[in-house]
Short mmCIF file of C-alpha atoms in Angstrom, two decimals:
data_model
loop_
_atom_site.label_atom_id
_atom_site.label_comp_id
_atom_site.label_asym_id
_atom_site.label_seq_id
_atom_site.Cartn_x
_atom_site.Cartn_y
_atom_site.Cartn_z
CA MET A 1 127.04 64.59 79.07
CA LYS A 2 126.18 67.33 81.66
CA ARG A 3 123.20 67.16 84.01
CA GLY A 4 122.26 69.11 86.70
CA PHE A 5 121.43 67.80 89.27
CA LEU A 6 117.52 68.99 89.60
CA PHE A 7 116.34 68.19 86.12
CA LEU A 8 113.46 66.99 86.39
CA SER A 9 111.72 68.54 83.01
CA VAL A 10 110.53 65.49 81.73
CA VAL A 11 107.64 62.49 81.84
CA LEU A 12 104.50 62.14 83.72
CA VAL A 13 102.68 65.33 82.35
CA VAL A 14 100.54 65.27 85.55
CA LEU A 15 99.42 68.81 85.45
CA MET A 16 96.30 69.95 86.95
CA PHE A 17 94.15 71.40 84.57
CA ALA A 18 90.71 73.22 84.42
CA THR A 19 88.53 74.30 82.01
CA MET A 20 84.98 75.46 82.45
CA SER A 21 81.90 75.99 79.80
CA CYS A 22 78.80 77.79 80.55
CA ASP A 23 75.92 76.67 79.03
CA LYS A 24 73.37 79.61 79.31
CA ALA A 25 69.84 77.89 78.39
CA HIS A 26 70.43 75.70 80.94
CA SER A 27 72.37 77.59 83.01
CA THR A 28 75.22 75.06 83.90
CA SER A 29 79.07 74.88 84.23
CA ASP A 30 81.31 72.04 83.36
CA GLY A 31 84.58 71.22 83.78
CA SER A 32 87.50 68.87 84.69
CA ILE A 33 90.18 68.76 87.07
CA GLN A 34 93.36 66.17 87.41
CA GLY A 35 95.02 64.94 90.67
CA ILE A 36 95.85 61.78 92.60
CA TYR A 37 92.58 60.46 94.40
CA THR A 38 92.20 57.63 96.94
CA VAL A 39 89.15 55.45 96.37
CA TYR A 40 87.10 55.33 99.01
CA GLY A 41 83.78 52.93 98.41
CA ASN A 42 82.02 54.80 95.96
CA GLY A 43 84.08 57.94 96.14
CA LEU A 44 87.42 59.81 96.38
CA MET A 45 89.74 61.78 98.33
CA PRO A 46 91.79 63.88 96.86
CA GLU A 47 95.31 64.47 97.85
CA GLN A 48 96.39 66.61 100.82
CA THR A 49 92.85 67.94 101.62
CA ASP A 50 89.82 66.64 103.17
CA THR A 51 87.45 66.80 100.60
CA PHE A 52 85.26 64.25 99.26
CA TYR A 53 84.08 63.51 96.14
CA ALA A 54 81.11 61.40 95.28
CA VAL A 55 81.47 59.93 91.74
CA SER A 56 78.52 58.32 89.91
CA ASN A 57 80.35 56.16 87.98
CA MET A 58 82.89 54.33 89.93
CA LYS A 59 81.38 51.22 88.42
CA ASP A 60 82.49 52.20 85.16
CA PHE A 61 86.57 51.87 86.04
CA ASP A 62 88.54 48.59 87.13
CA LEU A 63 88.92 50.46 90.74
CA GLU A 64 89.18 48.80 94.07
CA HIS A 65 89.30 50.39 97.89
CA GLY A 66 92.51 51.99 99.14
CA ASP A 67 93.62 52.54 95.41
CA ARG A 68 95.37 55.52 94.62
CA ALA A 69 95.72 56.89 91.09
CA ILE A 70 96.02 60.12 88.98
CA ILE A 71 92.71 60.74 87.97
CA THR A 72 91.04 63.39 86.02
CA LEU A 73 87.90 63.86 87.17
CA GLY A 74 84.84 65.88 85.54
CA TYR A 75 81.82 68.08 86.74
CA GLU A 76 78.44 69.83 86.35
CA ILE A 77 77.32 72.75 88.41
CA ASP A 78 73.95 74.19 88.51
CA ASN A 79 74.50 77.70 88.71
CA LEU A 80 71.40 78.26 90.39
CA MET A 81 72.07 75.51 92.87
CA GLY A 82 75.66 76.66 93.23
CA ALA A 83 78.87 74.09 93.27
CA GLY A 84 78.10 72.49 96.70
CA PHE A 85 75.50 70.87 94.73
CA ALA A 86 77.69 69.52 91.58
CA LYS A 87 78.10 66.44 90.12
CA TRP A 88 81.12 64.64 89.69
CA TYR A 89 82.47 61.57 87.63
CA ILE A 90 85.12 60.03 86.80
CA LYS A 91 86.47 61.45 82.89
CA SER A 92 90.02 58.92 82.72
CA VAL A 93 92.13 57.04 85.51
CA ASP A 94 95.57 58.22 83.85
CA LYS A 95 98.07 56.53 86.10
CA MET A 96 97.90 54.23 88.67
CA ILE A 97 99.94 55.01 91.82
CA ASN A 98 101.94 52.02 92.90
CA THR A 99 102.19 52.31 96.86
CA MET A 100 105.38 50.11 98.45
CA PRO A 101 105.88 48.56 101.79
CA LEU A 102 108.41 50.32 104.17
CA THR A 103 111.73 48.01 104.38
CA PRO A 104 113.99 47.37 107.61
CA LEU A 105 117.25 48.90 106.51
CA GLN A 106 119.08 45.58 107.74
CA SER A 107 117.03 44.20 105.28
CA VAL A 108 118.03 45.92 102.13
CA ASP A 109 121.10 44.75 100.00
CA THR A 110 123.09 47.92 99.85
CA VAL A 111 125.80 47.01 97.52
CA LEU A 112 122.89 45.66 95.19
CA TYR A 113 120.58 48.87 95.69
CA SER A 114 123.67 51.48 95.66
CA SER A 115 122.48 53.39 92.51
CA GLY A 116 122.72 57.03 93.03
CA ILE A 117 119.64 59.25 91.59
CA ALA A 118 120.38 62.91 89.74
CA GLY A 119 118.08 64.15 91.89
CA VAL A 120 114.38 65.26 92.98
CA GLY A 121 111.61 67.74 91.16
CA ASP A 122 108.30 68.85 91.43
CA PHE A 123 105.54 67.02 90.68
CA PRO A 124 102.88 69.26 89.67
CA MET A 125 100.65 70.27 92.33
CA TYR A 126 102.26 68.30 95.05
CA GLY A 127 106.16 69.27 95.14
CA SER A 128 108.91 67.02 95.15
CA HIS A 129 108.33 65.18 98.37
CA TRP A 130 104.95 65.22 101.02
CA MET A 131 103.22 62.98 103.63
CA TRP A 132 99.56 62.51 103.55
CA LYS A 133 97.80 60.43 105.86
CA LYS A 134 100.04 57.22 105.73
CA PHE A 135 102.48 57.66 102.43
CA GLN A 136 105.10 59.22 101.74
CA SER A 137 105.55 60.43 98.48
CA VAL A 138 108.83 61.15 96.97
CA TYR A 139 109.61 62.52 92.81
CA VAL A 140 112.76 61.27 91.98
CA GLY A 141 114.81 61.41 88.65
CA TYR A 142 117.58 59.42 87.30
CA TYR A 143 120.04 58.35 84.19
CA GLY A 144 119.03 54.83 83.31
CA ASN A 145 118.23 52.36 80.55
CA GLY A 146 114.58 53.23 80.13
CA ASN A 147 113.27 50.82 82.14
CA GLU A 148 111.98 52.34 86.01
CA GLY A 149 113.95 51.28 88.92
CA ASP A 150 113.47 49.39 92.30
CA PHE A 151 113.46 51.53 95.15
CA LYS A 152 113.37 50.61 99.31
CA LEU A 153 112.61 53.29 101.79
CA SER A 154 113.77 52.27 105.35
CA PRO A 155 113.14 54.44 108.27
CA VAL A 156 115.89 54.74 110.49
CA LYS A 157 115.62 57.04 113.81
CA MET A 158 113.54 60.04 115.45
CA SER A 159 115.80 63.35 115.44
CA GLY A 160 113.73 65.80 117.58
CA ASP A 161 110.28 65.89 115.67
CA THR A 162 111.46 63.93 112.18
CA LEU A 163 111.36 60.94 111.46
CA CYS A 164 113.93 59.90 109.29
CA PHE A 165 114.51 57.75 106.32
CA VAL A 166 116.77 56.03 104.17
CA LEU A 167 116.11 55.28 100.32
CA ASN A 168 118.32 52.97 98.28
CA SER A 169 117.98 52.81 94.83
CA LYS A 170 118.63 50.03 91.93
CA PHE A 171 118.76 50.80 88.18
CA VAL A 172 120.63 50.11 85.24
CA ALA A 173 122.58 53.24 84.58
CA GLY A 174 122.25 54.85 81.19
CA ASP A 175 121.73 58.09 79.46
CA VAL A 176 117.66 58.06 79.45
CA PRO A 177 116.50 60.69 81.85
CA THR A 178 114.03 58.93 84.06
CA ALA A 179 111.35 60.50 86.64
CA GLN A 180 109.48 58.69 88.96
CA LEU A 181 106.59 58.90 91.45
CA LEU A 182 107.63 56.78 94.56
CA SER A 183 104.70 56.12 97.31
CA PHE A 184 105.52 54.66 100.27
CA ASP A 185 103.04 53.24 103.05
CA ILE A 186 104.93 54.11 106.32
CA SER A 187 102.05 53.26 108.87
CA ASN A 188 104.22 50.35 110.42
CA ALA A 189 107.58 52.85 110.60
CA VAL A 190 107.10 52.48 114.78
CA SER A 191 107.41 48.43 114.73
CA MET A 192 111.03 49.14 112.66
CA LEU A 193 112.42 52.08 115.11
CA SER A 194 114.30 51.49 118.56
CA SER A 195 111.98 50.97 121.36
CA THR A 196 113.14 54.66 122.78
CA ASP A 197 112.25 56.01 119.29
CA ALA A 198 109.21 53.93 118.78
CA ALA A 199 107.70 55.43 121.82
CA LYS A 200 108.49 59.18 120.33
CA LEU A 201 107.12 58.74 117.09
CA LEU A 202 104.06 57.64 119.21
CA SER A 203 103.64 59.90 121.53
CA LEU A 204 103.75 62.95 118.85
CA ASP A 205 100.41 64.20 116.83
CA SER A 206 102.72 66.10 114.30
CA ILE A 207 105.66 65.17 112.73
CA CYS A 208 108.80 66.03 109.97
CA THR A 209 110.27 63.74 107.34
CA LYS A 210 113.59 63.75 106.34
CA ILE A 211 115.04 61.16 103.45
CA THR A 212 118.60 60.74 103.13
CA THR A 213 119.48 59.09 99.91
CA LYS A 214 123.06 58.54 97.40
CA VAL A 215 122.71 61.33 94.57
CA ASP A 216 125.25 60.79 91.73
CA MET A 217 126.43 64.30 91.33
CA VAL A 218 128.62 64.14 87.63
CA ALA A 219 130.43 67.17 87.67
CA SER A 220 132.31 66.26 90.57
CA ASP A 221 132.07 62.33 89.26
CA LYS A 222 131.23 61.39 93.33
CA VAL A 223 127.84 59.74 94.77
CA LEU A 224 127.13 61.56 97.90
CA ASN A 225 124.48 61.05 100.58
CA LEU A 226 122.31 63.86 100.51
CA SER A 227 118.91 64.93 102.30
CA ILE A 228 115.86 66.27 101.24
CA GLY A 229 113.11 67.12 104.37
CA GLY A 230 110.76 70.20 105.31
CA GLY A 231 107.17 70.52 106.32
CA LYS A 232 105.64 69.58 109.66
CA TYR A 233 102.39 66.78 108.58
CA LYS A 234 99.95 65.90 110.92
CA LYS A 235 100.39 61.88 111.97
CA GLN A 236 97.40 59.98 110.40
CA PHE A 237 98.70 56.44 111.72
#
């Protein structure tokens, strides 16, 4: 079977969408948007922005402070009052996002966690990888047996203003194309670095991140260590 390096045209259809209808009699507009949100009290914080949505029906869903999920939000806007007075509510919780802790590299069984992914792809709206607040996310694809794999992310060093990670993977190889959004809490990365690198990380206001992982290059029958990186982010941990 020929497989492309970047292949993620599968699963997790998490497209942002917006629909709007206008009721002229009542001068209102309504619609919905979908994205990744973090629960904060009785509101939601969208990923990669500083906006906050107070929602009216948080108690109708099994959500707790700090949860992250793909959520569809509904809204109603009084056209006379404007969007600043919109009423927001949760239409559906589409998928909970499991946030994983970091793992010191010396604690990873690299023989057991030695699977090679097929590549990374663009998660709708957010890209293949991004850092937001204390979360590092990466959207990976691999060929397995249909079950989700197990992944461990380890901080290994600072290179200038770049925090470097190693991602180790474990899954049963197969023919089922699988895409998985991985999200890690990197707030304690400093504790896993050398004293010199820890001091450097603590001194920076903004950082880049780079992730190195094993990639199965099927066409050449090789597994290579490849890296993805780019983008500078405000450090908020």
